[in-house]
C-alpha angles and dihedrals in degrees: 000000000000088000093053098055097050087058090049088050088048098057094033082065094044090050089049091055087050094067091037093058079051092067092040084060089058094048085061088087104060082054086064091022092061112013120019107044097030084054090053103035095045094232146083123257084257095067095032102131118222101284101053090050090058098039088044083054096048103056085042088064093038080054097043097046091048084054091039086048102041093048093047086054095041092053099045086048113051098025096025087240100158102199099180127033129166092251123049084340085259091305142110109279132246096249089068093068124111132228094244092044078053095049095049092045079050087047105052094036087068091044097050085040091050097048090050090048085053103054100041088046088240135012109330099225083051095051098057096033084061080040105041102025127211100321106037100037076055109053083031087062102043088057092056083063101059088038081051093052095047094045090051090053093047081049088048108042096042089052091054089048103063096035081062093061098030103035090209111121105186097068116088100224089157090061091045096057091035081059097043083045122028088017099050087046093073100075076064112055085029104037097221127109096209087055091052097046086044077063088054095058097033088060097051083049097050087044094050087047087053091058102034078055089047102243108292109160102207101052092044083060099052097041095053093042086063086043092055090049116035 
């Protein structure tokens, strides 16, 4: 038994780097944000023309995907955790959720929605589409989606993590470590302490979404990449 634990305790340590590697993927970008290609274009992000910005948020995804990928294979490979499977993504289905779990994932998307739309003064997609225009709002967006995919492993893996060594599935230890990482990165790349505590509790309420949707994995990733966005 002893022995047992101690190899539960083992792995629940390696998962949980997993999803912090995962946050350290993220934190690649600072690296070309705020050294790199400053460095090479003579100016800081905020005077990057449009091409720079394009070309800043496609390596950035090059990058991002190499870390998503890697992690997926890494994962499937060392602890047999099959993310993603043709059917359900290896994870409860979506039939097996109940009204109420319904009701509360309605619930916290309006508020998330509602809190966004209150501090862009509108939705936020329609707010940099008026801002950005065609191009950037396009190559912007499909970057959210690869931030999105790397936030929700950090969410997923974490949470795994911890239910290995505690056993206990209704608490949403993913959300809590996305909030105390990406979330807390935030005071960082935006300089502003309320942005940073808001990704606390983003990420509690992005962790607590991924298990009222039972953990399936697919359709937490689409929902919090709308949440990311409106």
């Amino acid at each position: 038994m002893m022995k047992k634990r101690m190899t539960e305790r083992k792995k629940g340590w390696l998962i949980l780097s997993l999803s912090l590697d995962a946050f350290a993927g993220l934190g690649l970008e600072v690296l070309l944000a705020f050294w790199l290609e400053p460095m090479i274009y003579g100016r800081t992000m905020e005077q990057w023309n449009t091409w720079q910005s394009v070309l800043h948020w496609c390596i950035t995804c090059i990058i991002w995907g190499s870390v998503a990928g890697y992690l997926l294979w890494s994962a499937d490979k060392n602890y047999g955790l099959k993310l993603i499977k043709r059917d359900g993504d290896g994870t409860e289905s979506l039939r097996s959720v109940k009204l109420w779990q319904w009701g509360l994932v309605i619930a916290g998307s309006a508020c998330k929605i509602i809190t966004s739309v209150m501090d862009w003064g509108g939705f936020k997609v329609y707010m940099e589409w008026k801002s950005r225009g065609p191009l950037l709002f396009l190559f912007q967006y499909i970057y959210y989606m690869f931030e999105t995919a790397l936030f929700t492993l950090i969410l997923v893996f974490a949470q795994i993590a911890f239910e290995t060594w505690f056993k206990n599935r209704k608490i949403p230890y993913g959300g809590i470590i996305l909030g105390l990482t990406w979330g807390l990165a935030h005071i960082f790349t935006k300089g502003n302490l309320a942005i940073g505590l808001e990704g606390v509790v983003i990420g509690l309420l992005f962790g607590s979404l991924y298990l009222l949707l039972n953990r399936n994995l697919k359709w937490t990733y689409v929902l919090l990449f709308l949440l990311f966005v409106l």
